[in-house]
Coordinates of C-alpha atoms in Angstrom, one line a residue:
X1 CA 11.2 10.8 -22.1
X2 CA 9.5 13.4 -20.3
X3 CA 7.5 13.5 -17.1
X4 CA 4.3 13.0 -17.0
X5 CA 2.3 16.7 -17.1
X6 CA -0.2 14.9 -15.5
X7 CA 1.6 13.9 -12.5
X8 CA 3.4 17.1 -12.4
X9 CA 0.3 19.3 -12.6
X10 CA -1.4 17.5 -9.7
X11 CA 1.9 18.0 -7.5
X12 CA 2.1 20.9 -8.1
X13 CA -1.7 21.8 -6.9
X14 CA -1.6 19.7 -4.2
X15 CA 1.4 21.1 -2.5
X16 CA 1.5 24.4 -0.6
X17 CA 3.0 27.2 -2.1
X18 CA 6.2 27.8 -2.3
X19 CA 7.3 24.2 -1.7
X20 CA 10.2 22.9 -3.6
X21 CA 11.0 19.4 -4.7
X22 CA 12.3 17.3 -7.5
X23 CA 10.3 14.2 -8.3
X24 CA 11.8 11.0 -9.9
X25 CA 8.7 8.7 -11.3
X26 CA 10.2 5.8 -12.9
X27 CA 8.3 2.4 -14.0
X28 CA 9.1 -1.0 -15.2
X29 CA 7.6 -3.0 -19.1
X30 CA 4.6 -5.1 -17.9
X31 CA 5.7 -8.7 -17.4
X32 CA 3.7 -11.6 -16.7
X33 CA 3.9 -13.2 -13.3
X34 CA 2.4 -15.1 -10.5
X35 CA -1.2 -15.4 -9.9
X36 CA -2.4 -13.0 -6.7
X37 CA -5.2 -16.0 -5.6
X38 CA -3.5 -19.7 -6.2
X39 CA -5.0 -21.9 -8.1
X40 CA -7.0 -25.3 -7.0
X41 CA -4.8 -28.4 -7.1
X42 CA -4.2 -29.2 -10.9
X43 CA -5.6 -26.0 -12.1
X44 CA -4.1 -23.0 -14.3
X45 CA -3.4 -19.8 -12.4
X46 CA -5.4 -16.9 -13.5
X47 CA -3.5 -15.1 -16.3
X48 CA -2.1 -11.6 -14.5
X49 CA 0.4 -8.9 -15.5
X50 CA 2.1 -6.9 -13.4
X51 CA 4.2 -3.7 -13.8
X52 CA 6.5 -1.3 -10.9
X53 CA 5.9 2.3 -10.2
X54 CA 8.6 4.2 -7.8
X55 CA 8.3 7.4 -7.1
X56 CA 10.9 9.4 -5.4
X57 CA 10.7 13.1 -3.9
X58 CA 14.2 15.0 -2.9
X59 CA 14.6 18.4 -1.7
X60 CA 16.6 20.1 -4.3
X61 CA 19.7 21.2 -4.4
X62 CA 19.9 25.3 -3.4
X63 CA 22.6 27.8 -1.7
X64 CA 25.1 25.1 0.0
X65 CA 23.1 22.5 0.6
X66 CA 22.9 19.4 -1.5
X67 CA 20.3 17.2 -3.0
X68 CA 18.9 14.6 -1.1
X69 CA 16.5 12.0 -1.1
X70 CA 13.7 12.8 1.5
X71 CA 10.8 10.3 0.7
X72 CA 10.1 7.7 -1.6
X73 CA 7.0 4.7 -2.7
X74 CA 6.6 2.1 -4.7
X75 CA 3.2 1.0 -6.0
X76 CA 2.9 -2.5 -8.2
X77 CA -0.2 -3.0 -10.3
X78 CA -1.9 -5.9 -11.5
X79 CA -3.8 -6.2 -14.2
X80 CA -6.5 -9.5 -14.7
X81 CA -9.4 -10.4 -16.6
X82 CA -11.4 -9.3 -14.2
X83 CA -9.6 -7.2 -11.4
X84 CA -7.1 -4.7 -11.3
X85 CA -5.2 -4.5 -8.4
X86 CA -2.9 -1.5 -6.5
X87 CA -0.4 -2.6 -3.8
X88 CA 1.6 -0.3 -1.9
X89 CA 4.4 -2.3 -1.6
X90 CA 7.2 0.5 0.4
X91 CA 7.1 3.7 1.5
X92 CA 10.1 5.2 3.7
X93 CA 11.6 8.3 4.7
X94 CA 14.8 9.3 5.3
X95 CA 14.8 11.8 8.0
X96 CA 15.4 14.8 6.0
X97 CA 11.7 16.0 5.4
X98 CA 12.6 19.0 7.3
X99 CA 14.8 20.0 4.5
X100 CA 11.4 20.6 2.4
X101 CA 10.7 23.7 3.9
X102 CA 7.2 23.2 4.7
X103 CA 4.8 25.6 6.9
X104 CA 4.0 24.1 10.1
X105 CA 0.7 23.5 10.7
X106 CA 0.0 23.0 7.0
X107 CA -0.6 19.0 5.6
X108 CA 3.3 17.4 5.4
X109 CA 4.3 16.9 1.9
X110 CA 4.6 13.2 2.9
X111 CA 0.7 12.3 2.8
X112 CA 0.2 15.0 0.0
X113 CA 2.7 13.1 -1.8
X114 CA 1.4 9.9 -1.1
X115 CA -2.4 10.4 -1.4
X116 CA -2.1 12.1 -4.9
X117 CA 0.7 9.7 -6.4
X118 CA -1.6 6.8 -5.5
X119 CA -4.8 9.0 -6.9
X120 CA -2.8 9.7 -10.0
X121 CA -2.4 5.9 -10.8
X122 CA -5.9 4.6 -9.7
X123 CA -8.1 7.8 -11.5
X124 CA -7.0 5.7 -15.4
X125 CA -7.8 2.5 -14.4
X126 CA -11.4 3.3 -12.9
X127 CA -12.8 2.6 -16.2
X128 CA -12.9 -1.2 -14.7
X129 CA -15.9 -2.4 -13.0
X130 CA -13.5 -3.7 -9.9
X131 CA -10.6 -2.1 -8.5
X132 CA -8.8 -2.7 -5.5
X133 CA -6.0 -0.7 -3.5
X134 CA -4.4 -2.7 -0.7
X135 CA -1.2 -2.1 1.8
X136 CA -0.5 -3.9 4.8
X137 CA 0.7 -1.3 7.5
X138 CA 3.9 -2.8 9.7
X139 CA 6.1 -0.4 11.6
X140 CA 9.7 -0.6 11.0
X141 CA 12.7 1.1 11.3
X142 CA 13.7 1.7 7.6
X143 CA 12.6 0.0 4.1
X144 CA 14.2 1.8 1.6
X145 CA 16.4 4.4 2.8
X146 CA 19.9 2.4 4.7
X147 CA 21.3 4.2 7.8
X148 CA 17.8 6.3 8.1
X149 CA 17.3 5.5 11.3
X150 CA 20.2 7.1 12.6
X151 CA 19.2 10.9 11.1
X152 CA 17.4 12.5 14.0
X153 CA 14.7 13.9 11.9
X154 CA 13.5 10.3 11.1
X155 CA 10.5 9.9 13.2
X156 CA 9.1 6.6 12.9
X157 CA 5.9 5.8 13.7
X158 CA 4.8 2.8 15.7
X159 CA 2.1 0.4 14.9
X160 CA -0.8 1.7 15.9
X161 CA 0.4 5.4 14.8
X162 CA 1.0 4.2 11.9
X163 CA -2.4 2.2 10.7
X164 CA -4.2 5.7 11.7
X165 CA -1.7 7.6 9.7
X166 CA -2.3 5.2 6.5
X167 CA -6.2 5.0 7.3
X168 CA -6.8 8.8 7.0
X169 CA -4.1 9.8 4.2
X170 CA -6.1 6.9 2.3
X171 CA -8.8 8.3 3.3
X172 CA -8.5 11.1 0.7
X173 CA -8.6 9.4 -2.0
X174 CA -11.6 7.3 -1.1
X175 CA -13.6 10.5 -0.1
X176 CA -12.3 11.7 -3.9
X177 CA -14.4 8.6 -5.8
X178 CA -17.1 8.6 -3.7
X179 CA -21.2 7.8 -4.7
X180 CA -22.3 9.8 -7.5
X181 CA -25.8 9.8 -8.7
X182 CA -24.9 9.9 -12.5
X183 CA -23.0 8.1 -12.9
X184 CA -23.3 5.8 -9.8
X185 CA -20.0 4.9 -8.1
X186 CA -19.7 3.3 -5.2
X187 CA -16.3 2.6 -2.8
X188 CA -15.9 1.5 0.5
X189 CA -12.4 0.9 3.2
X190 CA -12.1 -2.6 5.0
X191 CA -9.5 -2.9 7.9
X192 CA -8.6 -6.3 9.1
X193 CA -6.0 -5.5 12.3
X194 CA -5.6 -9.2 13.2
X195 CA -5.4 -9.7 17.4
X196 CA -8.6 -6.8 17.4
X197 CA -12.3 -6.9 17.7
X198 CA -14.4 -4.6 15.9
X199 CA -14.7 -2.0 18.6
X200 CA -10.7 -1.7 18.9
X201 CA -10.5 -1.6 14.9
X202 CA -12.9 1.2 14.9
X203 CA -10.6 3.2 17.0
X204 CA -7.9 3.1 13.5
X205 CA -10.6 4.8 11.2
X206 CA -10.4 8.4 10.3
X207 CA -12.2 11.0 11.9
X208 CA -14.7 11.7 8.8
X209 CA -15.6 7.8 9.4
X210 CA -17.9 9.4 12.2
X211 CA -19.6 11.5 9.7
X212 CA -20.5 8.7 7.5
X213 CA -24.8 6.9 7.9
X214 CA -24.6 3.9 9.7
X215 CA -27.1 2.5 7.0
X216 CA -24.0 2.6 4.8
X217 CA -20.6 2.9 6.0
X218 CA -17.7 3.8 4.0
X219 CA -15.3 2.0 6.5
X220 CA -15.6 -1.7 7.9
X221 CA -14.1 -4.0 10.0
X222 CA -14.4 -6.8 7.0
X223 CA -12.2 -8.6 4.9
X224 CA -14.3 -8.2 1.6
X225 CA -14.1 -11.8 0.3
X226 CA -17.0 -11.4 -2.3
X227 CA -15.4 -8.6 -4.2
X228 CA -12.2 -9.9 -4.4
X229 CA -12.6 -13.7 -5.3
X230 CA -14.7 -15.1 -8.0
X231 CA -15.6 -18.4 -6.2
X232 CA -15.8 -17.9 -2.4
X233 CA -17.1 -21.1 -1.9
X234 CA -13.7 -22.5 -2.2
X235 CA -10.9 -23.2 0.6
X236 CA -9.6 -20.6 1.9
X237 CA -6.3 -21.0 0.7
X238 CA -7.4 -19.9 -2.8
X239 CA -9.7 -16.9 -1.0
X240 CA -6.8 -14.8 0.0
X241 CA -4.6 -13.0 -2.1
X242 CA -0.3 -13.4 -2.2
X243 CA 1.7 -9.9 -2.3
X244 CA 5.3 -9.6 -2.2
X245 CA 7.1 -9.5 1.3
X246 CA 3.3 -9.7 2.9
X247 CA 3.1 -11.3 6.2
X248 CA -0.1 -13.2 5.2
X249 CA 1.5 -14.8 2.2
X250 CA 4.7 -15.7 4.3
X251 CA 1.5 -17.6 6.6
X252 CA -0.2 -19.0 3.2
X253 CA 3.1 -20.3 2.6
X254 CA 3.6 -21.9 5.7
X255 CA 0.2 -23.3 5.7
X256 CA 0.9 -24.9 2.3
X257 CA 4.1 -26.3 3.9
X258 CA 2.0 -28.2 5.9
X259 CA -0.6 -29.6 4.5
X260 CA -3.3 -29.6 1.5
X261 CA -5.3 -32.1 0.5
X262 CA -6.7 -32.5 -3.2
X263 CA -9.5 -30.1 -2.7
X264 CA -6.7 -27.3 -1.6
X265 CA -8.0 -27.7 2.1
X266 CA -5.7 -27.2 4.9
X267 CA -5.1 -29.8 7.4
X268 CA -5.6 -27.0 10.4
X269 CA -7.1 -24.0 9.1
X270 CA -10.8 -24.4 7.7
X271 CA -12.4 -20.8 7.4
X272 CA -11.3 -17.6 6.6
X273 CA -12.0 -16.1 10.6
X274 CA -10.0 -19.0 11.4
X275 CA -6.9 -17.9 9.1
X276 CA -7.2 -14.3 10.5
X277 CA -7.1 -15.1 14.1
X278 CA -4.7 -17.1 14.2
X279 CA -2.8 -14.6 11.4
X280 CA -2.8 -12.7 15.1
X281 CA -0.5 -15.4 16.7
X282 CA 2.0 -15.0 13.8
X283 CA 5.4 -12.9 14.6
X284 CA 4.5 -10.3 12.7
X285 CA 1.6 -9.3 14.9
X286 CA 2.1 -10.7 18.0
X287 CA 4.6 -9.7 20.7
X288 CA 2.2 -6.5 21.2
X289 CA 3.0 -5.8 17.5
X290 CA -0.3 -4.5 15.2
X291 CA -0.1 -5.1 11.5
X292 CA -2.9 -3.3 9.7
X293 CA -4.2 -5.0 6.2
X294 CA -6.6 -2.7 4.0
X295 CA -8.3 -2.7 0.8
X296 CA -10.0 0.2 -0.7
X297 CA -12.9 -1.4 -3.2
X298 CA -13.9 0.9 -6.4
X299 CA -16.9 0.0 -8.2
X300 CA -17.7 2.3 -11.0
X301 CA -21.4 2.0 -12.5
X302 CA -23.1 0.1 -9.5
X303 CA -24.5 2.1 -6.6
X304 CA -23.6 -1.1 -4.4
X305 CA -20.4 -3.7 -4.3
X306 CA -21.8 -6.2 -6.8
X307 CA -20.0 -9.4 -6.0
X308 CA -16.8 -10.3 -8.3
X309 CA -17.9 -13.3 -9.6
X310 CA -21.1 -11.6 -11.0
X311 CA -19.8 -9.1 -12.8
X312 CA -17.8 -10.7 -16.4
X313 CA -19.7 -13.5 -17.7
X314 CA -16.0 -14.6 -18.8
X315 CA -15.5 -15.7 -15.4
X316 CA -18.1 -18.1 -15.6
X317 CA -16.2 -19.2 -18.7
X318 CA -13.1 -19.4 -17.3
X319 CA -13.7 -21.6 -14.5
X320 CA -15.3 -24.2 -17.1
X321 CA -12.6 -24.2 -18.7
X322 CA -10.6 -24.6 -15.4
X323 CA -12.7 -27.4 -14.3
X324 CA -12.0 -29.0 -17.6
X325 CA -8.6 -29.3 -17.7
X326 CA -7.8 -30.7 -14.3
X327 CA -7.9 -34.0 -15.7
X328 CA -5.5 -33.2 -18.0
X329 CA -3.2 -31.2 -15.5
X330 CA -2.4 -33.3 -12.3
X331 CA -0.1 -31.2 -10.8
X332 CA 1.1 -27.4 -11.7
X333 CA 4.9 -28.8 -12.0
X334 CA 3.7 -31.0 -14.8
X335 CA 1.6 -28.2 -16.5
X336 CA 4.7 -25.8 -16.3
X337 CA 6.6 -28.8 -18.1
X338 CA 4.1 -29.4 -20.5
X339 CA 4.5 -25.6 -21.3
X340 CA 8.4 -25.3 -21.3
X341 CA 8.5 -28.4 -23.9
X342 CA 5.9 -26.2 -26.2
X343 CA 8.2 -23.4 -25.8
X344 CA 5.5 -20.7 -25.2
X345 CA 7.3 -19.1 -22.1
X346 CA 7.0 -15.1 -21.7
X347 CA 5.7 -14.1 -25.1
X348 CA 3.7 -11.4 -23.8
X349 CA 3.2 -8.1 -26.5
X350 CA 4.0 -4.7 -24.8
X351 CA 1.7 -2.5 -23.5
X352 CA 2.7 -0.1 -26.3
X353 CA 3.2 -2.3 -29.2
X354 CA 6.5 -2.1 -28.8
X355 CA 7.4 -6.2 -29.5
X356 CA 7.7 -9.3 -27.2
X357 CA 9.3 -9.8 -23.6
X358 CA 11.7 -12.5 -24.3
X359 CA 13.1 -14.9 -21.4
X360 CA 12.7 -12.8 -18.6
X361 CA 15.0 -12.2 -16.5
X362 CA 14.8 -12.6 -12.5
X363 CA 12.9 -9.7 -11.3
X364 CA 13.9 -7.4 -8.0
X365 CA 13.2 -8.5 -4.9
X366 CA 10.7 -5.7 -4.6
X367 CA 8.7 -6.7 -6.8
X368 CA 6.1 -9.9 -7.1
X369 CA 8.1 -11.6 -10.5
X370 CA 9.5 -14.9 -10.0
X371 CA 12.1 -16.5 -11.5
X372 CA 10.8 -17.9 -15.1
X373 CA 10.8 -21.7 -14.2
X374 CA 8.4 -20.4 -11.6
X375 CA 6.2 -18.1 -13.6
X376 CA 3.0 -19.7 -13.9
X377 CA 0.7 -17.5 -15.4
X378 CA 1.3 -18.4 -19.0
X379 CA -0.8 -18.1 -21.6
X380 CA -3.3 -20.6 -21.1
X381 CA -3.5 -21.9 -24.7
X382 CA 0.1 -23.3 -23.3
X383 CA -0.9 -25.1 -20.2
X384 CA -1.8 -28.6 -21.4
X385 CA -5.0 -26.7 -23.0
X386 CA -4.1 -27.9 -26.9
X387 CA -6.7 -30.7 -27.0
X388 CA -9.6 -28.6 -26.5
X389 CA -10.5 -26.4 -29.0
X390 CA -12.6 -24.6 -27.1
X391 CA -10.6 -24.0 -23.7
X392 CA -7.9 -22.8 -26.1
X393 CA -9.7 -19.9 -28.0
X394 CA -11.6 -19.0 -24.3
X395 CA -7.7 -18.5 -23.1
X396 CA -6.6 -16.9 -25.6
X397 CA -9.4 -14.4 -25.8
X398 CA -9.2 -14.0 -21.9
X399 CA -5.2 -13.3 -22.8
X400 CA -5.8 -10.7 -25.4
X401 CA -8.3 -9.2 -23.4
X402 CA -6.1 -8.6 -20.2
X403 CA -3.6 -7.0 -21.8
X404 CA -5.1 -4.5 -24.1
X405 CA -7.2 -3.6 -20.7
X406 CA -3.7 -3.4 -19.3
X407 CA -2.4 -0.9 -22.5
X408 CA -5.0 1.8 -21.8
X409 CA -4.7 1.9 -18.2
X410 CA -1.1 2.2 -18.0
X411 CA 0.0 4.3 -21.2
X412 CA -1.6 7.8 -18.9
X413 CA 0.8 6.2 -16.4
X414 CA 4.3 5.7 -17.4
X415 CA 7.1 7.2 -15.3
X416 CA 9.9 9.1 -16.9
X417 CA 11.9 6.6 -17.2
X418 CA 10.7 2.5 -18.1
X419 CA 13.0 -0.2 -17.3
X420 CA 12.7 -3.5 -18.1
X421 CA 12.5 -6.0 -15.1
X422 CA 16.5 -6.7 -15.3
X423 CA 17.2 -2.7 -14.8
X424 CA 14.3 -2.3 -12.2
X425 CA 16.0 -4.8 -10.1
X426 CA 19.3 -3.3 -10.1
X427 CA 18.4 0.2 -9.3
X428 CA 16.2 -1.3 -6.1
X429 CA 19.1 -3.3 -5.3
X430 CA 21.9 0.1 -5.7
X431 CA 19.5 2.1 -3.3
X432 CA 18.9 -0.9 -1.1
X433 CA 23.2 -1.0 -0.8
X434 CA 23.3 2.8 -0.1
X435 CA 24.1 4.8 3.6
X436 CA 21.4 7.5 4.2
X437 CA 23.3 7.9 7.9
X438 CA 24.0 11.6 7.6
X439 CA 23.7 14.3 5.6
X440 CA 26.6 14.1 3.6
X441 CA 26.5 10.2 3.4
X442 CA 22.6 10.8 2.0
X443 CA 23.5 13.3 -0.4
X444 CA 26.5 11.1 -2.4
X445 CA 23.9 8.2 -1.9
X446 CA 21.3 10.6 -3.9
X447 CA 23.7 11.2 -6.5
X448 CA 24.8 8.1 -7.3
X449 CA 21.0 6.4 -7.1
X450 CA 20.2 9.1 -9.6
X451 CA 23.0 8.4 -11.8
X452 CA 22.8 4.6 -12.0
X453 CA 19.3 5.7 -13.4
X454 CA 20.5 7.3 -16.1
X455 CA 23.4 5.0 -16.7
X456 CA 20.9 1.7 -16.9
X457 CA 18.5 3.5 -19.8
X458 CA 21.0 5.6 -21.6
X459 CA 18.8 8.6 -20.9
X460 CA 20.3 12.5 -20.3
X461 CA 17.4 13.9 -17.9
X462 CA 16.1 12.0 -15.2
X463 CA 13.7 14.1 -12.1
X464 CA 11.9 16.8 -12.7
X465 CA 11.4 20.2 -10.1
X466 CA 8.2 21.0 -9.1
X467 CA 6.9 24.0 -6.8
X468 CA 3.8 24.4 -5.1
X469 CA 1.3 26.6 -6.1
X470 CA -2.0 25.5 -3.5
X471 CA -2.5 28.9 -1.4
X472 CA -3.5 26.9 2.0
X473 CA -4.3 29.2 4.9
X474 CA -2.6 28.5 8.5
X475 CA -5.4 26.9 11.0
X476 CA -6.5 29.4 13.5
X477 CA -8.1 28.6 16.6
X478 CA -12.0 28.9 16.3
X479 CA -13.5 31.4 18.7
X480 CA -15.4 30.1 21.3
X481 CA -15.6 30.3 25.0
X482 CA -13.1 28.5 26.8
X483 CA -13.7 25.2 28.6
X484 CA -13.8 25.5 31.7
X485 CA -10.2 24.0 33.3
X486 CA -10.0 21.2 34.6
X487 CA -8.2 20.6 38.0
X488 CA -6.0 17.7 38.6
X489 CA -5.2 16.6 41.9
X490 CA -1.5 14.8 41.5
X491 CA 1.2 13.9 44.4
X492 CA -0.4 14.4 47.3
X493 CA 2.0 14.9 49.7
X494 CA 2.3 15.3 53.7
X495 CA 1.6 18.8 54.9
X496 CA 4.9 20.3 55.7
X497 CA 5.8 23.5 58.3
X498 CA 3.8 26.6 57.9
X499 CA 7.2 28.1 56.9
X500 CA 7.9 26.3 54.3
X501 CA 4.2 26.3 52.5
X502 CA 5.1 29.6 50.5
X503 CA 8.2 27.6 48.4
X504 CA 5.9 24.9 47.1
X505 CA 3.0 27.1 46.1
X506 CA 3.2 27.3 42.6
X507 CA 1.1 29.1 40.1
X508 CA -0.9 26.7 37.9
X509 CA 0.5 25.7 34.5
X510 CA -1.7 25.2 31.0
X511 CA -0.4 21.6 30.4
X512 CA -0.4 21.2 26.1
X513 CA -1.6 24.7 25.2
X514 CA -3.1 22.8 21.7
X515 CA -5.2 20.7 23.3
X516 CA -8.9 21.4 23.4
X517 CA -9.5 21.9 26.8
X518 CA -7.3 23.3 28.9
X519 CA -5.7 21.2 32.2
X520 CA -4.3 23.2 35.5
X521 CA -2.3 21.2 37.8
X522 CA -2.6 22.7 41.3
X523 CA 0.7 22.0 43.5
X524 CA -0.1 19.2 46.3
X525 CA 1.2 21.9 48.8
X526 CA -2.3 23.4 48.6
X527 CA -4.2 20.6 48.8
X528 CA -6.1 20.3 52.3
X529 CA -7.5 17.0 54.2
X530 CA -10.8 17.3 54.8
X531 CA -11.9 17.9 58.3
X532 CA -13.0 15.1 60.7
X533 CA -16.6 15.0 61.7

């Protein structure tokens, strides 16, 4: 299978000319899996699909160097009745960006590559009334590249440096899908930095933020409840959604551990601004550690965020039938029985027609699938639905509905190579087991990562090069008069002899030549006390 033109067009355009890579875009089948919001106690999970994208940019091989993998992300989309979802779920370099000779002072091809990777699988699937593309931003040392850390061109970003980093290359694609009169579109960015009031979360938006009316902002300090859930009148353990290897969901978790009663109340937590503060006590953002969740909310046709729940009259529906079967259905465990002795697990049709996914394997750990006695969004037609006629057709409508939704967004998408959820998890687990420390280490780690590619879907070609062709101008410094300089007064000192004043008089310095106004620092051997009287 061939690249996508598509995604190799808008590389190419995006980065500056003359840049070199070779891109590897591979995906996995869509496979049915876990529920994002949990269920009430009793009830079905909402009926989702989910499939990988991994994208992965190395500098090519050329004169004696060799090929090696400089950056790579993975993105996992779900697919609802009424929601589609993005999740960055990794990004890492490896500390040999440098080897893609870029101009300094130009945009690094890291953002480029991210913002129009995560452009290029949104622009399909905005033909939904809803979609949503969330991240949570952690620093750490290395995710996907082993032995990074050590390569001295690895600069990693801390917590706060790195929120702001995700904030403005985000920021892009936001600005990209913004309101249009005809047709209307409207899309907004809400940043929950848990441990930070409003006024310190406003400090992680990007500059263009300051640009935007007050009367309508494009960035909030909000966690946007109403146009993620379809009920927000429930606990809020069903309010807040569970991504893979997500702090929050690790806290859900824990919560559930605890306590939760028949109405899916927790025993301490009550509200949703009480689960996000004390999300700030958690390990994973306390210790003076930041963790940064954002969603980016699409909303094609409506010139304001109509609420989830009010846009599919099939929700409506749905939770009927929800309500209904509860009697039936007193715990999930004995729904997921019900379903295993009907023998109606993971018969879900290919996005392309291609046949049935049969008995699943156990998905990567990079990715949200769980292991099939755990998968519990079956078709509901097989959760303890049979005696009602009319719950059954709804479900199965709902079904057939989701995934020919989820056949036209993703057939514009596929990578160059599609694996199956068994191959997907062993070529995340041979680049997970690879040494990245050094160059040579990082090129024989390329190699073989590309190789077991190949190997696992019996395919020749795998990667495709790709060369800039944006003509990008270097930034020049506008003309205008200089500030005035600024003198600052540091390490005052003790007057010495009169002999020895001409040693310690030193010309003053520009301190950071780039910034915008200049600083001189004046040597404490000139600096006089003021006279008495």
């Amino acid at each position: 299978m061939e690249a996508s033109p598509n995604l190799v067009t808008r590389l190419k355009s995006a980065l500056p000319q003359d840049v070199n890579i070779k891109a590897y875009h591979l995906s996995s089948e869509p496979t049915s899996t876990n529920a994002l919001f949990s269920p009430l106690p009793g009830g079905t999970e909402e009926t989702t699909i989910c499939e990988s994208h991994f994208l992965a940019i190395s500098s090519p091989e050329q004169d004696d160097a060799k090929e090696v993998l400089v950056f790579a992300i993975e993105i996992l989309i779900f697919t609802t009745e009424n929601l589609t979802t993005l999740f960055v779920s990794k990004a890492d370099s490896s500390g040999f960006s440098s080897r893609v000779k870029a101009s300094k002072g130009l945009p690094s091809v890291v953002s480029t590559v991210t913002s129009t990777f995560v452009d290029y699988l949104l622009g399909p699937r905005l033909n939904r009334s809803r979609v949503v593309l969330s991240l949570f931003a952690r620093s750490q040392n290395q995710y996907l590249f082993p032995g990074s850390i050590e390569n001295p061109g690895k600069h990693v970003l801390d917590d706060r440096e790195l929120v702001k980093w995700w904030c403005r290359v985000l920021d892009q694609v936001l600005r990209l899908h913004s309101n249009t009169s005809n047709p209307p579109f409207r899309s907004s960015a809400h940043l929950v930095v848990p441990g930070c009031d409003k006024g310190e979360t406003r400090a992680f938006f990007p500059p263009s933020s300051r640009r935007d009316p007050t009367s309508s902002p494009k960035w909030n300090n909000s966690y946007p409840v109403e146009l993620l859930a379809t009920d927000t009148s429930r606990a809020p353990r069903h309010l807040v959604p569970r991504f893979p290897d997500d702090p929050k969901a690790r806290f859900l978790d824990d919560l559930d551990g605890d306590f939760v009663d028949d109405q899916g109340h927790w025993r301490s937590v009550k509200t949703l601004d009480q689960f996000w503060e004390m999300m700030s006590y958690r390990q994973e953002c306390s210790a003076g550690r930041l963790v940064g969740f954002l969603w980016l909310i699409f909303s094609p046709g409506q010139t304001t965020h109509t609420a989830l729940a009010e846009l599919d009259p099939l929700v409506t529906e749905q939770s009927a039938v929800t309500s209904q079967s509860h009697a039936s259905m007193p715990t999930p465990d004995n729904s997921q029985a019900q379903c295993h002795s009907e023998g109606k697990i993971n018969q879900i049709p290919l996005a392309d027609g291609g046949g049935e996914l049969k008995n699943l394997a156990s998905p990567p750990s990079s990715s949200p699938l769980q292991d099939s006695q755990q998968l519990s969004s079956l078709p509901n037609s097989a959760i303890g639905l049979s005696n009602n006629h009319d719950a059954s057709h709804t479900a199965n409508t709902i079904e057939e509905h989701i995934l020919q939704t989820h056949a036209k967004q993703s057939s514009a998408t596929k990578g160059q190579l599609v694996l199956n959820t068994s191959q997907y998890q062993t070529l995340m687990d041979h680049l997970l087991q690879m040494d990245f420390a050094g160059e040579e280490k990082a090129a024989e780690s390329t190699r073989f990562w590309i190789g077991t590619a190949l190997e696992l879907t019996a395919q020749s070609v795998f990667g495709v090069s790709i060369r800039g062709d944006r003509i990008l101008t270097q930034p020049s410094e506008p003309e205008k008069a200089p500030a005035a300089p600024i003198n600052m007064l540091t390490a005052v000192r003790k007057k010495r002899k009169a002999d020895n004043i001409d040693e310690n008089v030193v010309k003053p310095q520009m301190v950071d030549s780039n910034s915008e106004s200049a600083v001189e620092l004046l040597s404490a051997a000139i600096v006089r006390k003021k006279p008495k009287g």
